[in-house]
mmCIF file of C-alpha atoms in Angstrom:
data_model
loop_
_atom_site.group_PDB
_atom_site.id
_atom_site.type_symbol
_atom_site.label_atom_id
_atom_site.label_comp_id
_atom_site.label_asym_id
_atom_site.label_seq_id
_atom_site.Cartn_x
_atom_site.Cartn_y
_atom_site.Cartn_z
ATOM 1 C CA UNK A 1 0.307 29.486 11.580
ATOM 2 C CA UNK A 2 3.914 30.432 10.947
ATOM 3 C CA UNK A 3 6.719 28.021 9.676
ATOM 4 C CA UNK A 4 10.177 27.494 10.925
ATOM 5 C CA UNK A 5 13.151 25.190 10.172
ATOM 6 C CA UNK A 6 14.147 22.736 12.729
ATOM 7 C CA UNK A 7 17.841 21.226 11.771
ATOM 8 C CA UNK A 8 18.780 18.211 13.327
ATOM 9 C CA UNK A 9 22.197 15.637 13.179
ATOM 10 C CA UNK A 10 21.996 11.668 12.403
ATOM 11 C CA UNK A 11 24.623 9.745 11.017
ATOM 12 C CA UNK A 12 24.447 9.630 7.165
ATOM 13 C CA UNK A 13 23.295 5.744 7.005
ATOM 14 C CA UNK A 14 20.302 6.165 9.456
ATOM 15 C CA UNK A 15 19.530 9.554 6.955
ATOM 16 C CA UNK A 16 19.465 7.190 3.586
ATOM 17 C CA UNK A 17 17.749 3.897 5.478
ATOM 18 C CA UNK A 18 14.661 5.975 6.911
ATOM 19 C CA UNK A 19 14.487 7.933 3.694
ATOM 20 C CA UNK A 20 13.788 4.915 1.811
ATOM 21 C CA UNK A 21 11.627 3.944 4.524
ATOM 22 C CA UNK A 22 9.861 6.699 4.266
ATOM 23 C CA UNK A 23 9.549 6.020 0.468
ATOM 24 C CA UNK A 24 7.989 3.023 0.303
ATOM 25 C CA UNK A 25 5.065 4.366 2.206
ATOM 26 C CA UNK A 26 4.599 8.137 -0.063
ATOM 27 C CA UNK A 27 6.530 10.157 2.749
ATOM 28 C CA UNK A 28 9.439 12.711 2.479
ATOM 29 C CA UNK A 29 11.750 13.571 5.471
ATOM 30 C CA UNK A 30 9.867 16.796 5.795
ATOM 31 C CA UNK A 31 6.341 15.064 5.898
ATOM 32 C CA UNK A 32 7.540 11.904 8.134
ATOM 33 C CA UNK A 33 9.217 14.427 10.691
ATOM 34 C CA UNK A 34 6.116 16.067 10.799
ATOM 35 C CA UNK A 35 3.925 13.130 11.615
ATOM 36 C CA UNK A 36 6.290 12.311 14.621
ATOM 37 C CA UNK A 37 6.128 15.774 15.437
ATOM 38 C CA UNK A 38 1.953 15.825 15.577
ATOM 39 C CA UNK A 39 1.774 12.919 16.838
ATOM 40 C CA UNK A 40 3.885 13.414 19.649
ATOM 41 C CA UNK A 41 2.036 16.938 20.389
ATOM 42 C CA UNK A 42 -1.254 15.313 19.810
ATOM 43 C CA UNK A 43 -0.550 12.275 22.653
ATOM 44 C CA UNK A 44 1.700 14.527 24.670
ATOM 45 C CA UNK A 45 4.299 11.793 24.635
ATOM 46 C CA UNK A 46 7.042 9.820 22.793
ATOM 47 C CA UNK A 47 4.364 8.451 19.997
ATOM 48 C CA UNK A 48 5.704 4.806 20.295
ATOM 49 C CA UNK A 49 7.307 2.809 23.353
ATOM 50 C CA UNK A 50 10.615 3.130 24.638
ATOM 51 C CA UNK A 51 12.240 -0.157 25.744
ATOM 52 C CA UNK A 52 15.606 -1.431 26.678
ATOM 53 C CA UNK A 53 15.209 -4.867 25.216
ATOM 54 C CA UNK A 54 16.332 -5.893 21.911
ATOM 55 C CA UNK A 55 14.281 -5.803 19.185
ATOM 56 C CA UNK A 56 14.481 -7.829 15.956
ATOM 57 C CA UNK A 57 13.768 -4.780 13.105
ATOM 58 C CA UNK A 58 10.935 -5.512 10.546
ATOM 59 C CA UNK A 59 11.670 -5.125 7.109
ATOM 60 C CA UNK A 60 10.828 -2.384 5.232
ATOM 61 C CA UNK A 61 7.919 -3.951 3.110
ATOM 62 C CA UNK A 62 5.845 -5.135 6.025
ATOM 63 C CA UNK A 63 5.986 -1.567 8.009
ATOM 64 C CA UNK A 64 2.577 -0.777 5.790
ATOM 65 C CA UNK A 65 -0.550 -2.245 5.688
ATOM 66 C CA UNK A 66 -1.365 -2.912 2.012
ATOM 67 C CA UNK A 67 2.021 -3.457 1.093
ATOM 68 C CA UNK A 68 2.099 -7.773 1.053
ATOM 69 C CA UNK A 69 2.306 -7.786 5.004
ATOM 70 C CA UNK A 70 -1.026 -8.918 5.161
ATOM 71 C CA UNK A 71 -1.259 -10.987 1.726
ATOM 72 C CA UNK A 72 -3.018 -14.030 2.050
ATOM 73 C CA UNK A 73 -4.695 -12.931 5.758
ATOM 74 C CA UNK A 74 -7.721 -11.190 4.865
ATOM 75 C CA UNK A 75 -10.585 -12.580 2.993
ATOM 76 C CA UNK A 76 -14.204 -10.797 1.843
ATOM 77 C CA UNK A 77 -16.781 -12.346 3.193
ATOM 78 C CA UNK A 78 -19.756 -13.764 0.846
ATOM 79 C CA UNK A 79 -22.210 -13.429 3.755
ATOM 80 C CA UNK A 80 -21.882 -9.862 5.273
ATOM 81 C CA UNK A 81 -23.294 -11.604 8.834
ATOM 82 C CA UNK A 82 -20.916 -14.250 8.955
ATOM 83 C CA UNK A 83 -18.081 -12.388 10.853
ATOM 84 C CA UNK A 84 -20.727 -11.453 13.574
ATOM 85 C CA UNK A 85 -21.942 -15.210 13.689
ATOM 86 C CA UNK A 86 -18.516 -16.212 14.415
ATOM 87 C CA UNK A 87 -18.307 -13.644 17.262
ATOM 88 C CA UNK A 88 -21.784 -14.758 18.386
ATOM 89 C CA UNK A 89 -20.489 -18.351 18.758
ATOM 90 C CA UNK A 90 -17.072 -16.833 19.999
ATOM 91 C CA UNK A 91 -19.101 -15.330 22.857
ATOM 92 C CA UNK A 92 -21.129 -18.489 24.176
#
């Protein structure tokens, strides 16, 4: 598979704000462009939705799952059953 450059325009202050984005999750420009990219190929649409409403942005931090978003939410189970008896009684 060959390469090629793609060269795009964005103000300066979206450029730094996703870069450190990106950051915080392992990703360069190059890589994170790329994901959109696959992932927009691979669904054969706009890989997230488009809306007209306003939305309140989420801070950096809680964009990835490991990062404190979840802290205090999940909990190991002593009894590897006991999430299926719950949905059992869930079901009834």
């Amino acid at each position: 598979m060959s390469v090629t450059n793609i060269n795009i325009r964005t103000d300066s202050e979206t450029k730094v704000r996703a870069q450190q984005i990106f950051s915080t999750l392992g990703l360069d420009m190059t890589t994170a462009v790329n994901l959109f990219l696959r992932q927009t190929v691979r669904m054969n649409d706009i890989p997230f939705i488009l809306t007209a409403k306003s939305v309140k942005p989420v801070a950096a931090n809680k964009l990835a799952f490991g990062r404190g978003c979840m802290k205090g939410k999940i909990r190991m189970s002593e009894d590897f059953n006991e999430p299926l008896d719950d949905f059992k009684e869930y079901m009834e």
